[in-house]
Amino acid sequence: MNKAFDDREGWIWMNGSFIPWRNATIPIVTQGLHYASTVFEGERAYNGKIFKSLEHTKRLFRSAEIIGMKIPFSESEIEQAKKDLISKMDFKNCYVRPVVWRGSQQMGLSTSNADINVAIAAWDDWHSYFNEQDRLDGLTLITSPWRKPAPDTAPYEAKASGPYIICTMSKQFAENKGYKDALMLDYRGYVAEGTGANIFFIKGDNIHTPIPDCFLNGITRQAVIEIVKNKGFKLIEKHILPEEIDQYDEAFLTGTAAEITPIKSIDKIEYNVGNNTTGYELIKDFTNLVNSSL
Ligand code: PMP
């Protein structure tokens, strides 16, 4: 069990200054908390350096822009703040969470006078989104009854808090039934992703992954696509129907928190996991990549 997040040592970067962790709080009446005017990032530092840091910062700004918020800092100020925070916290390997939200200046749905706030926290006890044993054994997934909405229903390219309630409900559904995660289908019924990570399937030298046309095109997903192409696999992005997923030998999730995590089963379909799999090889390649991007 992780330590609670409200009572920790250390610092949080908030609106331009470092504030002792426990003092970095927000008022109860905050627009972003009630009406979901919030975007965020999830990043991971290896050996003191964030993997694809600028890509994450750019996505944060793009997410804010999509939901109509102008971040009152520059990209380079946020880049610097992340670096300073990691060194002030004395972390080498950690998870980094920038968050942007509309504050307490104005309440309700009108946002014309809203204040925009930015904070960054970092913690070093999320070694993986899934625990070590799950990463060795592979995850068990169940198909969620909740679906990814259509692109004209939710801002799918933004890492915005609002749509995450669908992921949260799916995760709860899975855990309540004894599974580790949920497979989410999209509004058309195609396979989309896990609750907080993208999905890949392997059959021999072919690696298939859904087209990110209504869910986040993860930064890890893009890095893994590059790895598999460089290794000579045939990478195909396509719409995948749930009826097709029993044809694959292996499956895995990718994400900043999840890194590459093998999947043992989806509903009643079983996949290969372990030392002799392609997934295992890719985990080693990914580990080399994140540790060599210095
Ligand atoms: N999909 C969802 C819903 C996510 O929350 C994440 C994690 N940010 C991803 C995919 C993977 O994105 P990334 O590789 O950029 O972390």
XYZ file of C-alpha atoms and ligand atoms in Angstrom:
310
model
C 0.000 0.000 0.000
C 1.389 3.421 -0.924
C 1.779 6.101 1.693
C -1.093 8.598 1.568
C -0.430 11.617 -0.614
C -1.547 14.332 1.803
C 1.080 13.721 4.451
C 4.546 13.568 2.962
C 7.902 15.207 3.308
C 9.315 17.298 0.510
C 8.236 20.017 -1.870
C 5.611 20.832 -4.429
C 6.181 23.390 -7.134
C 3.068 25.547 -7.202
C 2.489 28.605 -9.372
C 6.191 29.435 -9.539
C 7.452 28.627 -6.029
C 8.414 25.611 -4.007
C 6.019 24.999 -1.130
C 6.435 22.386 1.626
C 4.400 19.354 0.508
C 1.855 19.486 3.360
C 1.175 23.211 2.816
C 0.515 22.885 -0.912
C -3.270 22.709 -0.675
C -6.231 24.133 -2.608
C -9.551 25.631 -1.426
C -12.581 23.322 -1.338
C -14.445 25.661 -3.669
C -12.249 25.226 -6.721
C -13.640 25.137 -10.237
C -11.323 22.346 -11.414
C -12.339 20.074 -8.555
C -16.085 20.499 -9.098
C -16.401 20.960 -12.862
C -13.263 19.127 -14.080
C -11.377 22.068 -15.617
C -8.176 20.146 -15.032
C -5.464 18.665 -17.223
C -2.389 16.789 -16.088
C 0.656 14.798 -17.105
C 2.244 11.590 -15.915
C 5.986 11.371 -16.451
C 8.786 9.198 -15.232
C 12.400 10.044 -14.458
C 15.132 7.445 -14.808
C 18.541 8.233 -13.304
C 17.356 11.760 -12.579
C 16.176 12.521 -16.125
C 12.570 12.493 -17.308
C 11.986 10.230 -20.305
C 10.569 12.377 -23.169
C 10.200 15.358 -20.852
C 9.561 17.936 -23.581
C 6.973 15.704 -25.262
C 5.080 15.564 -21.961
C 5.333 19.333 -21.477
C 4.055 19.925 -24.994
C 1.146 17.548 -24.404
C 0.316 19.396 -21.163
C 0.102 22.704 -23.053
C -1.889 21.111 -25.859
C -4.289 19.486 -23.363
C -4.828 22.856 -21.658
C -5.376 24.569 -25.007
C -7.932 21.954 -26.095
C -10.066 22.589 -23.016
C -9.602 26.345 -23.327
C -7.033 27.092 -20.624
C -3.935 29.218 -21.167
C -1.075 28.086 -18.936
C 0.492 31.200 -17.337
C 4.046 29.841 -17.766
C 6.190 28.998 -20.767
C 7.122 25.471 -21.806
C 10.726 26.130 -20.793
C 9.659 27.374 -17.346
C 7.746 24.125 -16.804
C 10.709 22.091 -18.079
C 12.980 23.896 -15.618
C 10.502 23.535 -12.745
C 10.343 19.760 -13.261
C 14.137 19.487 -13.238
C 14.462 21.686 -10.149
C 11.787 19.714 -8.325
C 13.453 16.358 -8.982
C 16.785 17.629 -7.726
C 15.208 19.403 -4.710
C 13.468 16.137 -3.815
C 16.773 14.335 -4.372
C 15.090 11.742 -6.609
C 16.771 9.631 -9.259
C 13.866 7.416 -10.298
C 10.462 8.919 -9.750
C 7.043 9.700 -11.145
C 6.290 13.341 -11.973
C 2.800 14.835 -12.003
C 2.223 18.324 -13.410
C -1.397 19.465 -13.030
C -3.197 22.559 -14.323
C -6.591 23.643 -13.028
C -9.071 26.477 -12.884
C -9.066 27.796 -9.337
C -11.359 29.644 -6.958
C -11.653 33.040 -8.598
C -14.895 32.017 -10.201
C -17.326 29.182 -9.608
C -19.695 27.558 -12.071
C -19.397 26.789 -15.737
C -18.518 30.252 -16.919
C -14.754 30.581 -16.988
C -14.121 34.067 -18.349
C -12.535 35.307 -15.087
C -11.100 32.005 -13.957
C -7.587 31.844 -12.562
C -5.328 29.137 -13.983
C -3.057 27.319 -11.560
C -0.140 24.990 -12.162
C 1.513 22.595 -9.740
C 4.052 19.810 -10.042
C 4.505 16.956 -7.579
C 6.927 14.038 -7.727
C 7.056 10.776 -5.818
C 9.362 7.806 -5.883
C 7.184 4.977 -4.624
C 5.270 4.218 -7.823
C 7.818 1.740 -9.118
C 5.175 0.590 -11.470
C 1.493 1.177 -11.862
C 1.201 -2.581 -11.457
C 3.220 -4.478 -8.850
C 6.323 -6.524 -9.676
C 4.509 -9.852 -9.445
C 1.834 -8.730 -11.893
C 4.542 -7.616 -14.279
C 6.123 -11.078 -14.122
C 2.898 -13.076 -14.199
C 1.001 -10.838 -16.607
C -2.236 -8.983 -15.961
C -5.739 -10.344 -15.963
C -8.176 -8.053 -17.793
C -11.945 -8.055 -18.115
C -13.867 -6.116 -20.734
C -15.398 -2.992 -19.238
C -19.069 -2.159 -19.705
C -17.957 1.492 -20.076
C -16.759 2.684 -23.456
C -14.437 5.346 -24.815
C -16.648 8.163 -26.092
C -16.737 9.469 -29.658
C -14.279 12.257 -30.579
C -17.131 14.787 -30.699
C -18.217 13.791 -27.191
C -14.970 14.114 -25.226
C -11.580 15.785 -25.827
C -9.726 12.524 -26.430
C -6.378 14.104 -27.337
C -6.288 16.034 -24.069
C -5.091 14.363 -20.904
C -8.026 15.988 -19.154
C -9.371 14.835 -15.789
C -13.045 14.784 -16.807
C -12.965 11.741 -19.101
C -10.899 9.818 -16.544
C -14.055 9.056 -14.583
C -14.849 6.483 -17.302
C -11.439 4.879 -16.712
C -11.905 5.012 -12.938
C -15.289 3.286 -13.157
C -13.822 0.646 -15.468
C -10.920 0.013 -13.111
C -13.356 -0.315 -10.182
C -15.475 -2.729 -12.207
C -12.407 -4.891 -12.923
C -11.011 -4.841 -9.389
C -14.392 -5.600 -7.843
C -14.484 -8.749 -9.963
C -10.934 -9.773 -9.031
C -9.183 -8.621 -12.226
C -6.181 -6.306 -12.428
C -7.439 -4.012 -15.151
C -10.171 -3.535 -17.732
C -10.088 -3.675 -21.503
C -11.985 -0.684 -22.801
C -13.836 -0.777 -26.089
C -14.654 2.411 -27.960
C -18.035 3.865 -28.919
C -18.027 1.747 -32.098
C -17.179 -1.466 -30.256
C -13.510 -1.632 -31.324
C -10.777 -2.525 -28.850
C -9.368 0.759 -27.479
C -6.981 0.454 -24.521
C -6.582 -0.390 -20.843
C -7.885 1.999 -18.189
C -4.638 4.007 -18.094
C -2.427 2.505 -20.774
C -2.414 1.637 -24.482
C -2.647 -1.942 -25.752
C -0.649 -4.047 -28.232
C -1.148 -7.583 -29.561
C 1.502 -9.925 -31.007
C 1.180 -12.758 -33.511
C 4.562 -14.019 -34.718
C 6.348 -11.090 -36.370
C 3.205 -8.991 -36.567
C 2.404 -6.504 -33.857
C -1.009 -4.880 -33.933
C -2.286 -1.916 -31.968
C -5.546 0.030 -32.224
C -5.625 3.353 -34.118
C -5.667 6.159 -31.515
C -8.647 7.974 -33.019
C -10.641 8.311 -29.791
C -8.078 7.728 -27.032
C -4.660 9.043 -26.038
C -1.803 8.291 -28.438
C 0.546 7.567 -25.539
C 4.124 8.776 -25.520
C 5.172 5.277 -24.425
C 3.040 3.812 -27.234
C 4.943 5.924 -29.761
C 8.320 4.906 -28.270
C 7.336 1.221 -28.357
C 6.207 1.520 -31.980
C 9.664 2.852 -32.826
C 11.351 0.003 -30.936
C 9.354 -2.727 -32.660
C 9.818 -1.198 -36.112
C 13.590 -0.948 -35.523
C 13.619 -4.584 -34.505
C 12.050 -5.539 -37.819
C 8.562 -6.450 -36.634
C 5.637 -5.545 -38.844
C 3.730 -2.912 -36.892
C 0.139 -2.443 -37.950
C -2.222 0.149 -36.500
C -5.757 -1.020 -37.163
C -9.251 -1.225 -35.815
C -9.443 -4.455 -33.837
C -12.711 -6.150 -32.966
C -13.046 -7.986 -29.622
C -13.907 -11.171 -31.588
C -10.444 -11.047 -33.181
C -8.285 -10.910 -30.084
C -8.197 -14.676 -29.525
C -5.970 -15.000 -32.641
C -2.986 -13.353 -30.909
C -0.190 -15.105 -28.970
C 0.697 -12.229 -26.685
C -0.653 -8.885 -25.516
C 0.740 -6.062 -23.416
C -0.076 -2.602 -22.089
C 2.119 0.492 -22.453
C 2.127 3.730 -20.505
C 4.363 5.977 -18.452
C 3.166 4.407 -15.226
C 2.647 0.895 -16.645
C 5.822 0.968 -18.808
C 5.409 -2.342 -20.700
C 3.281 -4.796 -18.742
C 2.351 -8.187 -20.225
C -1.261 -9.351 -20.246
C -1.990 -12.913 -19.137
C -5.651 -12.963 -20.042
C -8.554 -10.911 -21.333
C -11.877 -12.361 -20.209
C -11.451 -16.086 -21.036
C -8.657 -15.640 -23.610
C -5.163 -16.590 -22.424
C -1.873 -15.128 -23.693
C 1.748 -16.267 -23.430
C 3.904 -14.538 -20.841
C 7.409 -15.136 -19.501
C 11.052 -15.380 -20.498
C 10.586 -16.771 -23.992
C 8.126 -14.212 -25.237
C 8.498 -11.230 -27.559
C 6.939 -9.094 -24.830
C 9.757 -10.029 -22.472
C 12.313 -8.983 -25.106
C 10.527 -5.665 -25.614
C 10.525 -4.960 -21.880
C 14.327 -5.337 -21.916
C 14.631 -3.040 -24.954
C 12.365 -0.462 -23.354
C 14.343 -0.578 -20.099
C 17.558 -0.015 -22.078
C 15.980 2.865 -23.976
C 14.701 4.776 -20.927
C 17.971 4.308 -19.100
C 20.088 5.325 -22.058
C 18.247 8.550 -22.953
C 20.587 10.607 -20.814
N -4.228 5.942 -22.147
C -4.607 6.457 -20.970
C -6.068 6.544 -20.650
C -3.656 6.906 -20.058
O -4.039 7.416 -18.868
C -2.295 6.802 -20.380
C -1.258 7.287 -19.406
N -0.996 8.651 -19.600
C -1.932 6.263 -21.618
C -2.927 5.837 -22.476
C -0.494 6.128 -22.014
O 0.078 7.380 -22.215
P 1.629 7.648 -21.979
O 2.373 6.535 -22.625
O 1.855 8.955 -22.643
O 1.845 7.679 -20.518
